[in-house]
mmCIF file of C-alpha atoms in Angstrom:
data_model
loop_
_atom_site.group_PDB
_atom_site.id
_atom_site.type_symbol
_atom_site.label_atom_id
_atom_site.label_comp_id
_atom_site.label_asym_id
_atom_site.label_seq_id
_atom_site.Cartn_x
_atom_site.Cartn_y
_atom_site.Cartn_z
ATOM 1 C CA UNK A 683 -68.481 -12.860 -64.289
ATOM 2 C CA UNK A 684 -67.666 -9.505 -63.426
ATOM 3 C CA UNK A 685 -63.899 -10.114 -63.691
ATOM 4 C CA UNK A 686 -64.597 -11.610 -67.140
ATOM 5 C CA UNK A 687 -66.328 -8.862 -68.249
ATOM 6 C CA UNK A 688 -64.553 -5.917 -67.536
ATOM 7 C CA UNK A 689 -61.234 -7.349 -68.938
ATOM 8 C CA UNK A 690 -62.702 -9.177 -72.171
ATOM 9 C CA UNK A 691 -64.168 -5.766 -72.830
ATOM 10 C CA UNK A 692 -60.621 -4.306 -73.711
ATOM 11 C CA UNK A 693 -60.072 -6.995 -76.302
ATOM 12 C CA UNK A 694 -63.523 -7.207 -77.641
ATOM 13 C CA UNK A 695 -63.164 -3.389 -78.124
ATOM 14 C CA UNK A 696 -59.460 -3.178 -78.837
ATOM 15 C CA UNK A 697 -59.973 -5.627 -81.782
ATOM 16 C CA UNK A 698 -62.425 -3.897 -83.354
ATOM 17 C CA UNK A 699 -60.426 -0.540 -82.902
ATOM 18 C CA UNK A 700 -57.184 -1.996 -83.888
ATOM 19 C CA UNK A 701 -58.667 -3.518 -87.171
ATOM 20 C CA UNK A 702 -60.685 -0.574 -88.428
ATOM 21 C CA UNK A 703 -57.736 1.841 -87.685
ATOM 22 C CA UNK A 704 -55.389 -0.162 -89.442
ATOM 23 C CA UNK A 705 -57.417 -0.414 -92.519
ATOM 24 C CA UNK A 706 -58.761 3.298 -92.320
ATOM 25 C CA UNK A 707 -55.003 4.323 -92.610
ATOM 26 C CA UNK A 708 -53.855 2.012 -95.178
ATOM 27 C CA UNK A 709 -52.480 -0.999 -93.655
ATOM 28 C CA UNK A 710 -53.354 -3.963 -96.096
ATOM 29 C CA UNK A 711 -56.181 -6.753 -95.493
ATOM 30 C CA UNK A 712 -53.258 -9.101 -94.896
ATOM 31 C CA UNK A 713 -51.785 -6.820 -91.973
ATOM 32 C CA UNK A 714 -54.892 -6.269 -90.481
ATOM 33 C CA UNK A 715 -55.469 -9.773 -90.024
ATOM 34 C CA UNK A 716 -52.198 -10.682 -88.782
ATOM 35 C CA UNK A 717 -52.805 -8.000 -86.595
ATOM 36 C CA UNK A 718 -56.227 -9.850 -85.363
ATOM 37 C CA UNK A 719 -54.378 -13.080 -85.489
ATOM 38 C CA UNK A 720 -51.496 -11.553 -82.748
ATOM 39 C CA UNK A 721 -54.132 -11.685 -79.948
ATOM 40 C CA UNK A 722 -53.990 -15.067 -79.891
ATOM 41 C CA UNK A 723 -50.321 -15.969 -80.854
ATOM 42 C CA UNK A 724 -48.304 -16.294 -77.545
ATOM 43 C CA UNK A 725 -51.960 -18.220 -75.972
ATOM 44 C CA UNK A 726 -51.318 -20.594 -78.783
ATOM 45 C CA UNK A 727 -47.375 -21.076 -77.504
ATOM 46 C CA UNK A 728 -47.912 -21.244 -73.539
ATOM 47 C CA UNK A 729 -51.778 -21.763 -73.017
ATOM 48 C CA UNK A 730 -51.620 -25.927 -71.951
ATOM 49 C CA UNK A 731 -49.041 -24.243 -69.433
ATOM 50 C CA UNK A 732 -50.898 -21.642 -68.383
ATOM 51 C CA UNK A 733 -53.550 -24.317 -67.443
ATOM 52 C CA UNK A 734 -51.091 -26.731 -65.731
ATOM 53 C CA UNK A 735 -49.914 -23.991 -63.816
ATOM 54 C CA UNK A 736 -53.152 -22.863 -62.662
ATOM 55 C CA UNK A 737 -53.583 -26.823 -61.593
ATOM 56 C CA UNK A 738 -50.905 -26.174 -59.260
ATOM 57 C CA UNK A 739 -50.589 -23.076 -58.225
ATOM 58 C CA UNK A 740 -54.332 -22.070 -57.884
ATOM 59 C CA UNK A 741 -56.246 -19.338 -60.143
ATOM 60 C CA UNK A 742 -55.840 -16.498 -57.866
ATOM 61 C CA UNK A 743 -51.564 -16.487 -58.959
ATOM 62 C CA UNK A 744 -52.677 -16.545 -62.656
ATOM 63 C CA UNK A 745 -55.514 -13.926 -62.807
ATOM 64 C CA UNK A 746 -53.317 -11.577 -61.037
ATOM 65 C CA UNK A 747 -50.660 -11.857 -63.680
ATOM 66 C CA UNK A 748 -53.225 -11.630 -66.418
ATOM 67 C CA UNK A 749 -54.961 -8.760 -65.581
ATOM 68 C CA UNK A 750 -51.601 -6.891 -65.352
ATOM 69 C CA UNK A 751 -51.020 -7.448 -68.751
ATOM 70 C CA UNK A 752 -54.209 -6.817 -70.010
ATOM 71 C CA UNK A 753 -53.610 -3.281 -68.345
ATOM 72 C CA UNK A 754 -50.588 -2.588 -70.012
ATOM 73 C CA UNK A 755 -51.680 -3.703 -73.388
ATOM 74 C CA UNK A 756 -54.356 -1.833 -72.997
ATOM 75 C CA UNK A 757 -52.255 1.494 -71.880
ATOM 76 C CA UNK A 758 -50.007 1.048 -75.425
ATOM 77 C CA UNK A 759 -51.928 2.649 -77.902
ATOM 78 C CA UNK A 760 -53.485 5.322 -75.799
ATOM 79 C CA UNK A 761 -49.767 6.404 -75.078
ATOM 80 C CA UNK A 762 -48.305 5.570 -78.769
ATOM 81 C CA UNK A 763 -51.302 5.076 -81.316
ATOM 82 C CA UNK A 764 -49.790 3.782 -84.447
ATOM 83 C CA UNK A 765 -50.155 0.007 -86.208
ATOM 84 C CA UNK A 766 -46.968 -1.184 -84.776
ATOM 85 C CA UNK A 767 -48.180 -0.373 -81.236
ATOM 86 C CA UNK A 768 -51.516 -1.958 -82.166
ATOM 87 C CA UNK A 769 -49.160 -5.411 -82.455
ATOM 88 C CA UNK A 770 -47.540 -4.624 -78.991
ATOM 89 C CA UNK A 771 -50.901 -4.184 -77.351
ATOM 90 C CA UNK A 772 -52.917 -7.078 -79.085
ATOM 91 C CA UNK A 773 -49.887 -9.761 -77.615
ATOM 92 C CA UNK A 774 -50.219 -8.142 -74.478
ATOM 93 C CA UNK A 775 -54.203 -8.406 -73.945
ATOM 94 C CA UNK A 776 -54.370 -11.306 -75.746
ATOM 95 C CA UNK A 777 -51.743 -13.174 -73.712
ATOM 96 C CA UNK A 778 -53.118 -11.860 -70.373
ATOM 97 C CA UNK A 779 -56.941 -12.384 -70.892
ATOM 98 C CA UNK A 780 -55.988 -16.188 -72.058
ATOM 99 C CA UNK A 781 -54.178 -16.272 -68.779
ATOM 100 C CA UNK A 782 -57.165 -14.967 -66.836
ATOM 101 C CA UNK A 783 -59.691 -16.821 -69.265
ATOM 102 C CA UNK A 784 -58.032 -20.648 -68.393
ATOM 103 C CA UNK A 785 -57.805 -19.607 -64.465
ATOM 104 C CA UNK A 786 -61.800 -18.148 -64.869
ATOM 105 C CA UNK A 787 -63.610 -20.848 -66.442
ATOM 106 C CA UNK A 788 -60.978 -23.935 -64.032
ATOM 107 C CA UNK A 789 -62.783 -21.997 -61.247
ATOM 108 C CA UNK A 790 -66.585 -21.981 -62.610
ATOM 109 C CA UNK A 791 -66.079 -25.878 -63.052
ATOM 110 C CA UNK A 792 -64.484 -26.218 -59.750
ATOM 111 C CA UNK A 793 -66.960 -24.444 -57.561
ATOM 112 C CA UNK A 794 -69.379 -26.942 -56.024
ATOM 113 C CA UNK A 795 -67.538 -29.765 -57.745
ATOM 114 C CA UNK A 796 -70.115 -32.581 -56.525
ATOM 115 C CA UNK A 797 -73.131 -30.848 -58.565
ATOM 116 C CA UNK A 798 -74.784 -32.581 -61.022
ATOM 117 C CA UNK A 799 -73.928 -31.966 -64.774
ATOM 118 C CA UNK A 800 -76.895 -29.989 -66.071
ATOM 119 C CA UNK A 801 -76.209 -27.396 -62.878
ATOM 120 C CA UNK A 802 -72.665 -27.375 -64.052
ATOM 121 C CA UNK A 803 -73.813 -26.586 -67.912
ATOM 122 C CA UNK A 804 -75.848 -23.693 -66.104
ATOM 123 C CA UNK A 805 -72.946 -22.386 -64.135
ATOM 124 C CA UNK A 806 -71.260 -22.170 -67.489
ATOM 125 C CA UNK A 807 -74.303 -20.433 -69.240
ATOM 126 C CA UNK A 808 -74.156 -18.138 -66.649
ATOM 127 C CA UNK A 809 -70.197 -17.190 -66.589
ATOM 128 C CA UNK A 810 -70.809 -17.362 -70.245
ATOM 129 C CA UNK A 811 -72.641 -14.460 -70.497
ATOM 130 C CA UNK A 812 -70.141 -12.294 -69.586
ATOM 131 C CA UNK A 813 -67.856 -12.813 -72.559
ATOM 132 C CA UNK A 814 -71.167 -12.645 -74.702
ATOM 133 C CA UNK A 815 -72.119 -8.971 -73.010
ATOM 134 C CA UNK A 816 -68.582 -7.706 -72.949
ATOM 135 C CA UNK A 817 -68.420 -9.173 -76.786
ATOM 136 C CA UNK A 818 -71.678 -7.159 -77.276
ATOM 137 C CA UNK A 819 -71.181 -3.782 -75.502
ATOM 138 C CA UNK A 820 -66.955 -3.904 -76.657
ATOM 139 C CA UNK A 821 -67.006 -3.683 -80.324
ATOM 140 C CA UNK A 822 -70.525 -0.833 -79.831
ATOM 141 C CA UNK A 823 -68.571 1.413 -77.626
ATOM 142 C CA UNK A 824 -65.333 1.328 -79.557
ATOM 143 C CA UNK A 825 -67.189 2.211 -83.041
ATOM 144 C CA UNK A 826 -69.754 4.912 -81.614
ATOM 145 C CA UNK A 827 -66.647 6.495 -79.752
ATOM 146 C CA UNK A 828 -64.122 6.284 -82.707
ATOM 147 C CA UNK A 829 -67.023 8.172 -84.517
ATOM 148 C CA UNK A 830 -67.483 10.433 -82.057
ATOM 149 C CA UNK A 831 -64.415 11.209 -80.315
ATOM 150 C CA UNK A 832 -61.670 9.366 -82.516
ATOM 151 C CA UNK A 833 -59.422 6.495 -81.969
ATOM 152 C CA UNK A 834 -57.385 7.428 -78.937
ATOM 153 C CA UNK A 835 -60.681 8.438 -76.914
ATOM 154 C CA UNK A 836 -61.849 5.042 -77.718
ATOM 155 C CA UNK A 837 -58.677 3.359 -76.888
ATOM 156 C CA UNK A 838 -58.541 4.989 -73.506
ATOM 157 C CA UNK A 839 -61.996 3.809 -72.363
ATOM 158 C CA UNK A 840 -60.951 0.039 -72.871
ATOM 159 C CA UNK A 841 -57.886 1.132 -70.607
ATOM 160 C CA UNK A 842 -60.429 2.021 -67.887
ATOM 161 C CA UNK A 843 -62.191 -0.994 -68.631
ATOM 162 C CA UNK A 844 -58.921 -3.068 -67.792
ATOM 163 C CA UNK A 845 -58.561 -1.083 -64.692
ATOM 164 C CA UNK A 846 -61.664 -1.912 -63.300
ATOM 165 C CA UNK A 847 -60.539 -5.701 -63.653
ATOM 166 C CA UNK A 848 -57.818 -5.199 -62.129
ATOM 167 C CA UNK A 849 -59.492 -3.454 -58.610
ATOM 168 C CA UNK A 850 -62.012 -6.753 -58.770
ATOM 169 C CA UNK A 851 -59.203 -9.197 -59.030
ATOM 170 C CA UNK A 852 -57.604 -6.867 -55.821
ATOM 171 C CA UNK A 853 -60.742 -7.151 -54.046
ATOM 172 C CA UNK A 854 -61.950 -10.663 -54.512
ATOM 173 C CA UNK A 855 -58.754 -13.138 -53.723
ATOM 174 C CA UNK A 856 -60.649 -15.062 -50.986
ATOM 175 C CA UNK A 857 -63.289 -16.444 -54.037
ATOM 176 C CA UNK A 858 -60.567 -18.188 -55.752
ATOM 177 C CA UNK A 859 -60.523 -22.316 -54.917
ATOM 178 C CA UNK A 860 -56.759 -23.352 -53.890
ATOM 179 C CA UNK A 861 -54.404 -25.346 -56.606
ATOM 180 C CA UNK A 862 -55.862 -28.804 -57.279
ATOM 181 C CA UNK A 863 -53.780 -31.365 -54.839
ATOM 182 C CA UNK A 864 -53.411 -35.149 -55.337
ATOM 183 C CA UNK A 865 -54.940 -37.620 -52.578
ATOM 184 C CA UNK A 866 -52.344 -38.926 -50.490
ATOM 185 C CA UNK A 867 -51.436 -42.459 -52.225
ATOM 186 C CA UNK A 868 -52.767 -41.471 -55.828
ATOM 187 C CA UNK A 869 -51.011 -42.464 -58.573
ATOM 188 C CA UNK A 870 -48.592 -39.857 -60.393
ATOM 189 C CA UNK A 871 -50.551 -38.055 -62.674
ATOM 190 C CA UNK A 872 -49.622 -38.533 -66.620
ATOM 191 C CA UNK A 873 -47.728 -35.431 -67.711
ATOM 192 C CA UNK A 874 -48.341 -35.879 -71.690
ATOM 193 C CA UNK A 875 -50.900 -34.158 -73.442
ATOM 194 C CA UNK A 876 -51.587 -37.302 -75.319
ATOM 195 C CA UNK A 877 -52.561 -38.768 -72.525
ATOM 196 C CA UNK A 878 -55.854 -36.118 -72.627
ATOM 197 C CA UNK A 879 -56.742 -37.412 -75.657
ATOM 198 C CA UNK A 880 -56.862 -41.397 -75.113
ATOM 199 C CA UNK A 881 -60.343 -41.378 -74.718
ATOM 200 C CA UNK A 882 -62.789 -40.867 -77.903
ATOM 201 C CA UNK A 883 -64.943 -38.842 -76.012
ATOM 202 C CA UNK A 884 -62.116 -36.103 -75.146
ATOM 203 C CA UNK A 885 -61.023 -36.366 -78.883
ATOM 204 C CA UNK A 886 -64.719 -35.543 -80.300
ATOM 205 C CA UNK A 887 -64.664 -32.699 -77.642
ATOM 206 C CA UNK A 888 -61.590 -31.253 -79.392
ATOM 207 C CA UNK A 889 -62.449 -31.808 -82.613
ATOM 208 C CA UNK A 890 -65.876 -30.019 -82.620
ATOM 209 C CA UNK A 891 -63.982 -27.019 -80.138
ATOM 210 C CA UNK A 892 -61.657 -26.629 -82.943
ATOM 211 C CA UNK A 893 -64.616 -26.298 -85.721
ATOM 212 C CA UNK A 894 -66.524 -23.643 -83.784
ATOM 213 C CA UNK A 895 -63.357 -21.825 -83.062
ATOM 214 C CA UNK A 896 -62.286 -21.655 -86.988
ATOM 215 C CA UNK A 897 -65.679 -20.183 -87.709
ATOM 216 C CA UNK A 898 -66.262 -17.658 -84.749
ATOM 217 C CA UNK A 899 -62.571 -16.330 -85.940
ATOM 218 C CA UNK A 900 -63.699 -16.415 -89.579
ATOM 219 C CA UNK A 901 -66.637 -14.422 -88.641
ATOM 220 C CA UNK A 902 -64.685 -12.119 -86.417
ATOM 221 C CA UNK A 903 -61.592 -11.343 -89.524
ATOM 222 C CA UNK A 904 -64.442 -11.103 -91.935
ATOM 223 C CA UNK A 905 -66.556 -8.832 -90.945
ATOM 224 C CA UNK A 906 -64.548 -5.793 -91.084
ATOM 225 C CA UNK A 907 -63.013 -6.309 -94.284
ATOM 226 C CA UNK A 908 -66.643 -7.093 -95.757
ATOM 227 C CA UNK A 909 -67.913 -3.612 -93.662
ATOM 228 C CA UNK A 910 -64.890 -1.671 -95.064
ATOM 229 C CA UNK A 911 -65.925 -3.687 -98.643
ATOM 230 C CA UNK A 912 -69.688 -2.114 -98.142
ATOM 231 C CA UNK A 913 -68.316 1.306 -97.365
ATOM 232 C CA UNK A 914 -70.313 0.882 -93.907
ATOM 233 C CA UNK A 915 -68.898 3.532 -91.242
ATOM 234 C CA UNK A 916 -67.205 2.342 -88.236
ATOM 235 C CA UNK A 917 -70.635 2.634 -85.983
ATOM 236 C CA UNK A 918 -72.068 0.037 -88.271
ATOM 237 C CA UNK A 919 -69.222 -2.579 -88.354
ATOM 238 C CA UNK A 920 -69.378 -2.390 -84.660
ATOM 239 C CA UNK A 921 -72.964 -2.641 -84.152
ATOM 240 C CA UNK A 922 -73.234 -6.100 -86.615
ATOM 241 C CA UNK A 923 -70.365 -7.235 -84.104
ATOM 242 C CA UNK A 924 -72.860 -6.045 -81.141
ATOM 243 C CA UNK A 925 -75.809 -8.117 -82.797
ATOM 244 C CA UNK A 926 -73.427 -11.345 -83.244
ATOM 245 C CA UNK A 927 -72.461 -11.140 -79.762
ATOM 246 C CA UNK A 928 -76.248 -10.294 -78.632
ATOM 247 C CA UNK A 929 -76.657 -13.555 -80.094
ATOM 248 C CA UNK A 930 -74.369 -15.471 -78.150
ATOM 249 C CA UNK A 931 -75.757 -13.587 -75.148
ATOM 250 C CA UNK A 932 -79.235 -14.360 -75.061
ATOM 251 C CA UNK A 933 -78.423 -18.455 -75.801
ATOM 252 C CA UNK A 934 -76.248 -18.455 -73.003
ATOM 253 C CA UNK A 935 -78.634 -16.860 -71.515
ATOM 254 C CA UNK A 936 -81.187 -19.523 -71.888
ATOM 255 C CA UNK A 937 -78.308 -22.374 -71.234
ATOM 256 C CA UNK A 938 -79.500 -23.100 -67.613
ATOM 257 C CA UNK A 939 -83.628 -23.909 -69.092
ATOM 258 C CA UNK A 940 -81.633 -25.975 -72.504
ATOM 259 C CA UNK A 941 -79.456 -27.476 -69.899
ATOM 260 C CA UNK A 942 -83.070 -29.149 -68.338
ATOM 261 C CA UNK A 943 -84.126 -30.087 -71.412
ATOM 262 C CA UNK A 944 -81.154 -31.581 -73.394
ATOM 263 C CA UNK A 945 -77.686 -32.840 -73.344
ATOM 264 C CA UNK A 946 -74.858 -31.472 -74.201
ATOM 265 C CA UNK A 947 -74.066 -32.642 -77.481
ATOM 266 C CA UNK A 948 -77.683 -32.584 -78.452
ATOM 267 C CA UNK A 949 -77.361 -28.487 -78.364
ATOM 268 C CA UNK A 950 -74.130 -28.931 -79.982
ATOM 269 C CA UNK A 951 -75.794 -30.974 -83.016
ATOM 270 C CA UNK A 952 -78.442 -28.428 -83.758
ATOM 271 C CA UNK A 953 -75.871 -25.383 -83.318
ATOM 272 C CA UNK A 954 -73.823 -26.674 -86.025
ATOM 273 C CA UNK A 955 -76.717 -26.982 -88.718
ATOM 274 C CA UNK A 956 -77.605 -23.909 -88.063
ATOM 275 C CA UNK A 957 -74.116 -22.600 -88.121
ATOM 276 C CA UNK A 958 -74.031 -24.419 -91.690
ATOM 277 C CA UNK A 959 -76.844 -23.011 -92.910
ATOM 278 C CA UNK A 960 -76.097 -19.202 -91.867
ATOM 279 C CA UNK A 961 -72.535 -19.268 -93.490
ATOM 280 C CA UNK A 962 -74.049 -20.603 -96.493
ATOM 281 C CA UNK A 963 -76.563 -17.281 -96.580
ATOM 282 C CA UNK A 964 -74.108 -14.636 -95.831
ATOM 283 C CA UNK A 965 -72.665 -14.098 -99.375
ATOM 284 C CA UNK A 966 -75.603 -13.018 -100.341
ATOM 285 C CA UNK A 967 -76.497 -10.530 -98.113
ATOM 286 C CA UNK A 968 -75.241 -7.019 -97.983
ATOM 287 C CA UNK A 969 -77.998 -4.784 -96.188
ATOM 288 C CA UNK A 970 -76.703 -4.196 -93.020
ATOM 289 C CA UNK A 971 -80.119 -5.314 -91.014
ATOM 290 C CA UNK A 972 -79.692 -8.024 -92.528
ATOM 291 C CA UNK A 973 -75.872 -8.876 -92.087
ATOM 292 C CA UNK A 974 -77.149 -7.868 -88.005
ATOM 293 C CA UNK A 975 -79.650 -10.506 -88.202
ATOM 294 C CA UNK A 976 -77.180 -13.214 -89.967
ATOM 295 C CA UNK A 977 -74.795 -11.909 -87.202
ATOM 296 C CA UNK A 978 -77.317 -12.519 -84.317
ATOM 297 C CA UNK A 979 -78.167 -16.090 -85.893
ATOM 298 C CA UNK A 980 -74.783 -16.768 -86.151
ATOM 299 C CA UNK A 981 -73.620 -15.721 -82.362
ATOM 300 C CA UNK A 982 -76.440 -17.603 -80.904
ATOM 301 C CA UNK A 983 -75.000 -20.881 -82.644
ATOM 302 C CA UNK A 984 -71.651 -20.332 -81.823
ATOM 303 C CA UNK A 985 -72.519 -19.425 -78.108
ATOM 304 C CA UNK A 986 -73.657 -23.107 -77.455
ATOM 305 C CA UNK A 987 -70.386 -23.650 -77.972
ATOM 306 C CA UNK A 988 -68.523 -22.279 -74.833
ATOM 307 C CA UNK A 989 -70.364 -23.658 -72.110
ATOM 308 C CA UNK A 990 -71.303 -27.036 -73.188
ATOM 309 C CA UNK A 991 -67.846 -27.704 -74.260
ATOM 310 C CA UNK A 992 -66.376 -26.749 -70.875
ATOM 311 C CA UNK A 993 -69.146 -28.941 -68.980
ATOM 312 C CA UNK A 994 -67.985 -31.807 -71.390
ATOM 313 C CA UNK A 995 -64.264 -31.159 -70.270
ATOM 314 C CA UNK A 996 -64.823 -31.104 -66.981
ATOM 315 C CA UNK A 997 -67.134 -34.191 -66.688
ATOM 316 C CA UNK A 998 -64.473 -36.330 -69.053
ATOM 317 C CA UNK A 999 -61.232 -34.906 -67.999
ATOM 318 C CA UNK A 1000 -58.898 -36.766 -65.833
ATOM 319 C CA UNK A 1001 -58.976 -36.059 -62.171
ATOM 320 C CA UNK A 1002 -56.973 -33.500 -60.860
ATOM 321 C CA UNK A 1003 -56.213 -32.094 -64.596
ATOM 322 C CA UNK A 1004 -59.289 -29.579 -65.549
ATOM 323 C CA UNK A 1005 -56.803 -26.895 -65.761
ATOM 324 C CA UNK A 1006 -54.792 -28.259 -68.313
ATOM 325 C CA UNK A 1007 -58.027 -29.792 -70.406
ATOM 326 C CA UNK A 1008 -58.677 -26.391 -70.464
ATOM 327 C CA UNK A 1009 -55.688 -25.040 -71.467
ATOM 328 C CA UNK A 1010 -55.575 -27.458 -74.271
ATOM 329 C CA UNK A 1011 -59.435 -26.361 -75.309
ATOM 330 C CA UNK A 1012 -57.598 -22.808 -74.668
ATOM 331 C CA UNK A 1013 -54.870 -23.577 -77.594
ATOM 332 C CA UNK A 1014 -56.605 -25.190 -80.264
ATOM 333 C CA UNK A 1015 -59.118 -21.856 -80.164
ATOM 334 C CA UNK A 1016 -55.795 -19.951 -79.980
ATOM 335 C CA UNK A 1017 -54.357 -21.763 -82.814
ATOM 336 C CA UNK A 1018 -57.293 -21.030 -85.103
ATOM 337 C CA UNK A 1019 -57.297 -17.492 -83.841
ATOM 338 C CA UNK A 1020 -53.730 -17.189 -85.192
ATOM 339 C CA UNK A 1021 -54.273 -18.959 -87.942
ATOM 340 C CA UNK A 1022 -57.729 -18.153 -89.698
ATOM 341 C CA UNK A 1023 -56.708 -14.324 -89.820
ATOM 342 C CA UNK A 1024 -53.767 -14.601 -91.751
ATOM 343 C CA UNK A 1025 -55.086 -17.193 -94.110
ATOM 344 C CA UNK A 1026 -57.852 -15.242 -94.661
ATOM 345 C CA UNK A 1027 -55.944 -12.062 -95.282
ATOM 346 C CA UNK A 1028 -53.803 -13.874 -97.484
ATOM 347 C CA UNK A 1029 -56.651 -15.697 -99.637
ATOM 348 C CA UNK A 1030 -59.149 -12.784 -99.773
ATOM 349 C CA UNK A 1031 -57.775 -10.545 -102.301
ATOM 350 C CA UNK A 1032 -57.469 -13.621 -104.591
ATOM 351 C CA UNK A 1033 -60.057 -15.846 -103.821
ATOM 352 C CA UNK A 1034 -63.063 -13.348 -102.421
ATOM 353 C CA UNK A 1035 -65.476 -13.836 -100.113
ATOM 354 C CA UNK A 1036 -68.086 -16.162 -100.853
ATOM 355 C CA UNK A 1037 -65.845 -19.186 -101.654
ATOM 356 C CA UNK A 1038 -64.043 -18.664 -98.311
ATOM 357 C CA UNK A 1039 -67.556 -19.242 -96.556
ATOM 358 C CA UNK A 1040 -68.403 -21.773 -98.510
ATOM 359 C CA UNK A 1041 -65.431 -23.870 -97.268
ATOM 360 C CA UNK A 1042 -66.658 -23.138 -93.910
ATOM 361 C CA UNK A 1043 -70.079 -24.838 -95.009
ATOM 362 C CA UNK A 1044 -68.302 -27.794 -96.129
ATOM 363 C CA UNK A 1045 -66.044 -27.551 -92.929
ATOM 364 C CA UNK A 1046 -68.868 -27.746 -90.350
ATOM 365 C CA UNK A 1047 -70.934 -29.912 -92.611
ATOM 366 C CA UNK A 1048 -68.331 -32.564 -91.917
ATOM 367 C CA UNK A 1049 -68.134 -32.217 -87.803
ATOM 368 C CA UNK A 1050 -72.137 -32.418 -87.370
ATOM 369 C CA UNK A 1051 -71.262 -36.547 -87.504
ATOM 370 C CA UNK A 1052 -69.201 -36.140 -84.752
ATOM 371 C CA UNK A 1053 -71.313 -34.476 -82.435
ATOM 372 C CA UNK A 1054 -73.837 -37.089 -83.595
ATOM 373 C CA UNK A 1055 -72.298 -39.907 -82.196
ATOM 374 C CA UNK A 1056 -71.693 -37.941 -78.795
ATOM 375 C CA UNK A 1057 -76.052 -37.895 -78.894
ATOM 376 C CA UNK A 1058 -75.713 -41.697 -79.333
ATOM 377 C CA UNK A 1059 -73.298 -42.567 -76.846
ATOM 378 C CA UNK A 1060 -75.160 -39.894 -74.058
ATOM 379 C CA UNK A 1061 -78.497 -42.098 -74.934
ATOM 380 C CA UNK A 1062 -79.407 -44.461 -72.320
#
């Protein structure tokens, strides 16, 4: 949790500081969208291979490589502050954190592997809280430091966070599980990614996961544009991001309690309903406090996704391929993080914000039946 929190501060704060810097210094909305998408560009190309690497080599090696890349990427805008430098920083930080994320998520799933599904879901809920806390603090910290001391000071604070993550990684080597080893005489594992999608349950997991990722990325890339159009300060934009992240934190704090009362698909079905309703309301909101409230509700609904998806994956994935399954989920999510910002940046000038949000409502509504099938499958 501590490693995830400190490393993710460099990413969550950097996305806000970088996009605001670009927009305030004359970059187009398309350029800002490309910048946001670059955080996920290399993860799209490498996530599946990273997952397989974690299965073979173990989590610790991958986490060391990942934190080194995050540290390097966080240092770039401190040394060279420009839009071009932010492109380079985004690629290093995005790639490094994705490597860390796949390894850390696989580690949590393998801790006490014989526990009941609701206990594993609770563990993922606790782990996801560190992500939510960093998503809350990162944008708020970046916005406040930009307004008080300037952009370079903001990026320097994110570099310090990455350095703390590096220290934790070096201290906690013994905490990580060894590589996955097949039992003697076990049949060889399939190396085809399509074999992960043979079961309807796995296909359903990735289908719902993709829709949640698209909505998450849509809100992340939309908010700086909407805030800039409404003439909000960097602090206000960062505060709305933080309310969104606070929503994810609250629901993940409640995940252990929810896991004792509801199954994963039941939680996800309710979350999708709230997401569709909130997206439909967003175009009619312009006051900062109302936007913060909507961000909190949307964050709470989307925050259900990670712990429930990861719990379902570790229950449904083939033996010895949980790292690969997590890597494929990361690939799906990062493909959204690349395509959504670029598509939004290209479309918003022509279509406006409201039609894009209404399209999101239709997409989420189309996914709810898949979650409902998951609920029915889980019934006794």
